[in-house]
Coordinates of C-alpha atoms in Angstrom, one line a residue:
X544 CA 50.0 98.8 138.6
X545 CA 47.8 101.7 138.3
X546 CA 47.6 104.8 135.9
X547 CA 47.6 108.6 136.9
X548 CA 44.3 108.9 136.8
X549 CA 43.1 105.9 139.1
X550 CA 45.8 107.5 141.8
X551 CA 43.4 110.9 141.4
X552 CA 40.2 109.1 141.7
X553 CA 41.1 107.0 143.9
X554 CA 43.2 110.4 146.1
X555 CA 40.0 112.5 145.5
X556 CA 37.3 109.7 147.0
X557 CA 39.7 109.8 150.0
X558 CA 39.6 113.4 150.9
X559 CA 35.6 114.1 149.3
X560 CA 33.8 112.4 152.6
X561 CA 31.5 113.3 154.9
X562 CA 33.4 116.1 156.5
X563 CA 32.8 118.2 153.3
X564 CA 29.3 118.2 154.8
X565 CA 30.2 119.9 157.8
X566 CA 32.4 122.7 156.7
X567 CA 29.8 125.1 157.1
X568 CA 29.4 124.8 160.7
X569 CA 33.8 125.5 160.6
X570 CA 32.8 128.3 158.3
X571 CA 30.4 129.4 161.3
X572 CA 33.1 128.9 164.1
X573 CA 35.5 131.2 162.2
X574 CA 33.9 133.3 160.3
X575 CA 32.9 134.0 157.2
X576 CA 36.2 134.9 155.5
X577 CA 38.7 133.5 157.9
X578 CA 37.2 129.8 156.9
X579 CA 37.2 130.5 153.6
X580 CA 41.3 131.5 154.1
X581 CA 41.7 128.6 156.4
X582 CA 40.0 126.2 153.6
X583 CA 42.3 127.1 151.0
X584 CA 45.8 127.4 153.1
X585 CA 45.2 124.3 155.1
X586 CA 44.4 122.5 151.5
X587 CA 48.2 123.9 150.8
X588 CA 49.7 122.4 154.1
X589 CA 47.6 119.3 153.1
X590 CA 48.9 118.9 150.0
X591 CA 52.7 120.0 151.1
X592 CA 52.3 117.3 154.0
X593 CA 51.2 114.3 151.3
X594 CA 54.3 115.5 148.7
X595 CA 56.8 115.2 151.7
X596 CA 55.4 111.6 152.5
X597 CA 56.1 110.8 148.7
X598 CA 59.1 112.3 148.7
X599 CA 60.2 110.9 151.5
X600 CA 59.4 107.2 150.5
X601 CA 60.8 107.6 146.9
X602 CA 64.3 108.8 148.5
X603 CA 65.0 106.5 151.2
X604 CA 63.7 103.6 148.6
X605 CA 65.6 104.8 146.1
X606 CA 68.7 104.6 148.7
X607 CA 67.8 101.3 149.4
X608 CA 67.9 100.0 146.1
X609 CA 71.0 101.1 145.2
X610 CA 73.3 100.0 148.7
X611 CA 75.1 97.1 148.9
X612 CA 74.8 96.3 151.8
X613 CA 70.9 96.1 152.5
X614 CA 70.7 94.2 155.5
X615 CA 68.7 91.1 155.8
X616 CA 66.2 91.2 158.4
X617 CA 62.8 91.0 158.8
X618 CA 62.6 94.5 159.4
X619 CA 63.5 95.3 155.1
X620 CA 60.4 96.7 153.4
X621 CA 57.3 94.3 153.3
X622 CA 55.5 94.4 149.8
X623 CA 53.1 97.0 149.0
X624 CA 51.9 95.1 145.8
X625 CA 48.8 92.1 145.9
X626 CA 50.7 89.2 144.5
X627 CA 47.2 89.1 143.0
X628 CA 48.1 91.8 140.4
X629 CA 50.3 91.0 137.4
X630 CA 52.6 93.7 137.1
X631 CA 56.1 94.4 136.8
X632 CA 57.0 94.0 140.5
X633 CA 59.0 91.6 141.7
X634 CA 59.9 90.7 145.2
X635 CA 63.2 89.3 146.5
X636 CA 63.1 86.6 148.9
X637 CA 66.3 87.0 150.3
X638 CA 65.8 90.8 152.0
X639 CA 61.4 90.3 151.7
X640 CA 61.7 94.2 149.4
X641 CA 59.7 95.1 146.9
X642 CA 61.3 95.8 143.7
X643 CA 59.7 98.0 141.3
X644 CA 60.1 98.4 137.7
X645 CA 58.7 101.0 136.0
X646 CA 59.5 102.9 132.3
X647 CA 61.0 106.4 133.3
X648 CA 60.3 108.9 130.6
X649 CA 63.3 108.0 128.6
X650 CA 62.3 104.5 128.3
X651 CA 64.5 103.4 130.4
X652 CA 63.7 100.8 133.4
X653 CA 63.5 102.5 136.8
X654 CA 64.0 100.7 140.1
X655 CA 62.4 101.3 143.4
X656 CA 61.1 100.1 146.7
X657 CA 57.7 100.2 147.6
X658 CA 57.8 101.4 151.4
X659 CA 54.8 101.3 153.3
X660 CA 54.3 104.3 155.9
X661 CA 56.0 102.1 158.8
X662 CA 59.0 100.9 156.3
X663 CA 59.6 104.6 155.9
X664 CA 60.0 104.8 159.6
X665 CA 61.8 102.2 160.2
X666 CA 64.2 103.0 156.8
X667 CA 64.7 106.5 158.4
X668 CA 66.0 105.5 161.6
X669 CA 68.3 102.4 160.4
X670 CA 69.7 104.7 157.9
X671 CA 71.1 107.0 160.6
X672 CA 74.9 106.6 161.8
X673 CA 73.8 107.1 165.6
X674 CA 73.4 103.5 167.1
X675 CA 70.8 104.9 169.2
X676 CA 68.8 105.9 166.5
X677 CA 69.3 102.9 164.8
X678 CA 67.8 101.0 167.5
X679 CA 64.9 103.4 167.4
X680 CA 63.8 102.1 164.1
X681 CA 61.8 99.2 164.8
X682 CA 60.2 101.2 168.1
X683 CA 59.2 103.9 165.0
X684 CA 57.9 101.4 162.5
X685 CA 55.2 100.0 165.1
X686 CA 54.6 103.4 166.2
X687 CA 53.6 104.8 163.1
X688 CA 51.9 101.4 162.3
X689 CA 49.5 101.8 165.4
X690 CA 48.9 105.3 164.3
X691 CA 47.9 105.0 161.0
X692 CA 45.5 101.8 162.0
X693 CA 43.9 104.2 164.9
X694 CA 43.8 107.1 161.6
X695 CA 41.8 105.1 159.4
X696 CA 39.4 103.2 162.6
X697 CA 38.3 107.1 163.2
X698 CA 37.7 107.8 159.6
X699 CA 35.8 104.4 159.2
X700 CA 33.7 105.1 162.6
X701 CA 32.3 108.6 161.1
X702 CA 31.7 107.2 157.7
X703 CA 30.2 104.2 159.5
X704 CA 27.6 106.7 161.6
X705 CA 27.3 109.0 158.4
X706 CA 26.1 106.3 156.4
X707 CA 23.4 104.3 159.2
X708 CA 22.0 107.8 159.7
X709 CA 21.2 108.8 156.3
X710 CA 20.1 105.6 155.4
X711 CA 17.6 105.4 158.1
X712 CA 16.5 108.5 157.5
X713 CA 16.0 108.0 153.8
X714 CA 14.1 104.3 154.6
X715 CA 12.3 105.9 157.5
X716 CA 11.0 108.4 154.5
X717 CA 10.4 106.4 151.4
X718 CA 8.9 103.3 153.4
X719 CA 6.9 105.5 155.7
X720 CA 8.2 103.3 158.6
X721 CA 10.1 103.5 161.8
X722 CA 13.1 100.8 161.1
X723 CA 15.5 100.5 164.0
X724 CA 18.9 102.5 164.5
X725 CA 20.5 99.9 166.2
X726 CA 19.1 96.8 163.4
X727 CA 20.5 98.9 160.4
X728 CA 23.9 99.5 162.0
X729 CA 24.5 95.4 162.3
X730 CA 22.6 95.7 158.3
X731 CA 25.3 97.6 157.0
X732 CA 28.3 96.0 158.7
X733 CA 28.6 93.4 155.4
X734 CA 28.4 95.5 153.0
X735 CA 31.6 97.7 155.1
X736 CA 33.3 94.3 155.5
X737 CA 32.9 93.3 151.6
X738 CA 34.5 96.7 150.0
X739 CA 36.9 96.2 152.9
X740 CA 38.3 92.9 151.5
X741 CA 38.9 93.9 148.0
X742 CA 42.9 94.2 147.9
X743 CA 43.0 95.3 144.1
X744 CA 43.0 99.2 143.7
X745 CA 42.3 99.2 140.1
X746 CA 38.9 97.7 141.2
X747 CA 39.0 100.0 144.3
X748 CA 39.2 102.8 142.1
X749 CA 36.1 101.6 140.2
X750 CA 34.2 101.9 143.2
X751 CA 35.8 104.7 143.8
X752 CA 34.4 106.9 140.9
X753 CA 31.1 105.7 142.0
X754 CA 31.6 107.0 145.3
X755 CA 33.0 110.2 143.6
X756 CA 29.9 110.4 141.6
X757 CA 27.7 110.1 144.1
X758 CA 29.1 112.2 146.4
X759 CA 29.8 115.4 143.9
X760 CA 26.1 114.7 142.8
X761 CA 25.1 115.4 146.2
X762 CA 27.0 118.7 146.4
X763 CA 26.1 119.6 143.0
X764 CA 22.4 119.2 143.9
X765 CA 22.9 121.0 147.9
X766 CA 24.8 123.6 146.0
X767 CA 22.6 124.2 143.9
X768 CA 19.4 124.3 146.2
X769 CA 21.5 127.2 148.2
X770 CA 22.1 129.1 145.2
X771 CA 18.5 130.0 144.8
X772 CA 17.8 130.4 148.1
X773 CA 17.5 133.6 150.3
X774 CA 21.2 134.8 151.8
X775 CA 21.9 136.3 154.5
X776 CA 24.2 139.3 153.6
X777 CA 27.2 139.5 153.8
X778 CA 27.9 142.8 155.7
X779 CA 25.9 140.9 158.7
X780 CA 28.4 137.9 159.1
X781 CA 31.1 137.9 160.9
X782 CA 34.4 137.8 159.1
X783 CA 36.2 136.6 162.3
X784 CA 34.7 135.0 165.0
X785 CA 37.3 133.8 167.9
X786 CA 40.1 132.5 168.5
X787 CA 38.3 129.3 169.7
X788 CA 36.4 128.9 166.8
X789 CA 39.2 129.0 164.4
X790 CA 40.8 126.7 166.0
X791 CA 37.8 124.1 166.0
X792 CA 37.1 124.8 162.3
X793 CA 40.7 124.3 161.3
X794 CA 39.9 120.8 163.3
X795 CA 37.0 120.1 161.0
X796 CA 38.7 121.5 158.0
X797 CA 42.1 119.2 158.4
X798 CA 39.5 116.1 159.4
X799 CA 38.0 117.0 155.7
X800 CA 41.2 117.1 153.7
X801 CA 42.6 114.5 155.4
X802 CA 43.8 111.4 152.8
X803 CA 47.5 111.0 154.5
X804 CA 46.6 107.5 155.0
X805 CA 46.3 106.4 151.3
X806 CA 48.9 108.9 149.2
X807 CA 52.0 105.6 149.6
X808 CA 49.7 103.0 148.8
X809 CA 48.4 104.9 145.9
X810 CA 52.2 105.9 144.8
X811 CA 53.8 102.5 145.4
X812 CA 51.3 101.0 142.9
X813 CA 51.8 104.0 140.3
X814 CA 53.2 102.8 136.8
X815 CA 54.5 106.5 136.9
X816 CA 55.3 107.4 141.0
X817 CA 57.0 110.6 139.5
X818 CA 53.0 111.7 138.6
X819 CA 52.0 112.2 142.3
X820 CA 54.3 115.4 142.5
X821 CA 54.3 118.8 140.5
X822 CA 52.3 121.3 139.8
X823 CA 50.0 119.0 137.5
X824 CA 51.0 115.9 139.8
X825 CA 47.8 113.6 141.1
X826 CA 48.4 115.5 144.5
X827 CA 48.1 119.2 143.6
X828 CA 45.3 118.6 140.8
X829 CA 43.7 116.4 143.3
X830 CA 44.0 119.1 146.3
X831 CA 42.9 122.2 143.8
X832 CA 39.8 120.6 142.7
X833 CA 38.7 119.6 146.4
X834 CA 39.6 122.8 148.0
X835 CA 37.3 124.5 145.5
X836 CA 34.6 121.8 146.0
X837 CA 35.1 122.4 150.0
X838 CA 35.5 126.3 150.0
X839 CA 31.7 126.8 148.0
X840 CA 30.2 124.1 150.0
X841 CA 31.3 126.1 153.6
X842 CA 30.7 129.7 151.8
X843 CA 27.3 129.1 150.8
X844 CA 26.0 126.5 153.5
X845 CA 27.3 129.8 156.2
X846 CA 25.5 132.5 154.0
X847 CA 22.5 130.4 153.5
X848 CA 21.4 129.2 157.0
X849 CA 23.8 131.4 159.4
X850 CA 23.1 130.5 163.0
X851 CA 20.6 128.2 162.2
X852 CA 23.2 125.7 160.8
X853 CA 23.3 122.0 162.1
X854 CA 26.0 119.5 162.5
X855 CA 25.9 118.5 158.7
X856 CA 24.2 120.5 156.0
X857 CA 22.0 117.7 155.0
X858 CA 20.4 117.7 157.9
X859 CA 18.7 121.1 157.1
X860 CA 17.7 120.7 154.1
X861 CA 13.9 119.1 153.8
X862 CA 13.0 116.1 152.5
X863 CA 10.5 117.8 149.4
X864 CA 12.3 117.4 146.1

């Protein structure tokens, strides 16, 4: 089981990738103030969206725990937990649930099950009295399954591309030499296939920080190059730009918020679940900080550059120190 604040490293690494480096270009498509509006508000339908996934899982597992007659199939919720961790977890063999017990704030023992995202669908529908829904519910589970494995192959791909890239560009310019694209994409693949196969998030969240630190280095240090460079003014941006390009930036802006994919593992493995929510939960504090981090980036990378703005903001800044 993990603490509160492994969940919000671990939730802010997720949502502070590579798309914070391209929210200028969305700032570009809408406008000046209508991305810096659509940062914030689609940070509050982000964060909304995650709270109703927790919410969600907490109910219907709560439900679970507490019927008596929890049927037993293979289709009852698969463990969320690595048998690898010592915690307080326990799984029953007879219905293959995971039983979590974890001190509520009155010291008492709280029960839950852990439901993955596609044990939530399938709970959802087999909870129903319609037999047709019912039989909906493994359909759902696979469904929702195949999307969240297609969800996290596209993040993967662009970190993947982000990170060959970069690193030849940085070899290609400390080494004075011409290595090829196509040898460091096979270069990399390892090291992708090592983090991949670490299972325990306390020691995901480890690596985490470091990503965290490296990454909010890199914006401190672009954000701070743009702060003492020429602006454009304001009065000759546009505050709206189209239709069109609203709706492409609120693309890129979603794609840069996005961590729906890891807010149930993080909360099934929470010694306190009941920390993700509220006002001071993992998810809001989590959210606040990176829509602030996101809405400076966009603002200043647009007022810096203007028209002249590539894909990603690294690529136009120069290589001097």
């Amino acid at each position: 089981m993990i603490r509160s604040s492994y969940a919000f490293i671990n939730l802010v690494k997720a949502m502070c990738g590579v798309g914070v480096f391209a929210l200028p270009v969305a700032f570009q498509q809408a406008g000046l103030w209508t991305g810096t509006v659509l940062a914030f508000a689609l940070g509050v339908v982000n964060a909304q969206s995650m709270t109703k996934l927790v919410k969600c899982s907490q109910y219907l597992g709560s439900r679970k725990e507490t019927e008596k007659d929890i049927s037993k199939s293979d289709e009852a919720a698969v463990p969320m937990i690595s048998l690898s961790e010592k915690d307080t977890s326990k799984t029953d063999p007879e219905d293959n649930t995971t039983h979590s017990h974890t001190k509520s704030e009155g010291g008492g023992v709280e029960k839950r099950v852990a439901l993955n995202y596609g044990n939530m669908a399938h709970e959802a529908f087999a909870s129903k009295e319609s037999e047709s829904l019912r039989n909906l519910a493994k359909p759902a589970k696979i469904f929702v399954n195949i999307c969240i494995i297609g969800l996290q192959v596209g993040f993967c791909s662009s970190y993947y591309i982000f990170v060959v890239d970069h690193a030849k560009e940085a070899i290609d310019y400390l080494f004075s030499t011409e290595i090829s694209r196509d040898t460091l994409f096979f270069s990399v693949l390892p090291f992708f296939i090592l983090i991949a196969s670490v299972r325990s998030l306390a020691v995901l969240s480890w690596i985490g920080l470091l990503g965290n630190i490296l990454v909010i280095s890199s914006i401190v240090i672009i954000i701070g190059q743009m702060l003492f460079m020429d602006h454009i003014p304001l009065s000759q941006l546009p505050a709206f730009a189209s239709i069109e390009g609203a709706t492409l930036a609120a693309g890129s802006i979603i794609y840069a918020y996005s961590a729906q994919g890891v807010v149930l593992p993080l909360e099934n493995k929470m010694k306190k679940p009941k920390d993700m929510l509220g006002p001071l939960g993992v998810i809001s504090t989590s959210v606040a900080f990176i829509s602030v981090v996101y809405t400076t980036t966009g603002f200043l990378g647009y007022v810096t550059y203007g028209d002249k703005l590539k894909g990603s903001i690294t690529l136009n800044l120069t290589n001097s120190p």
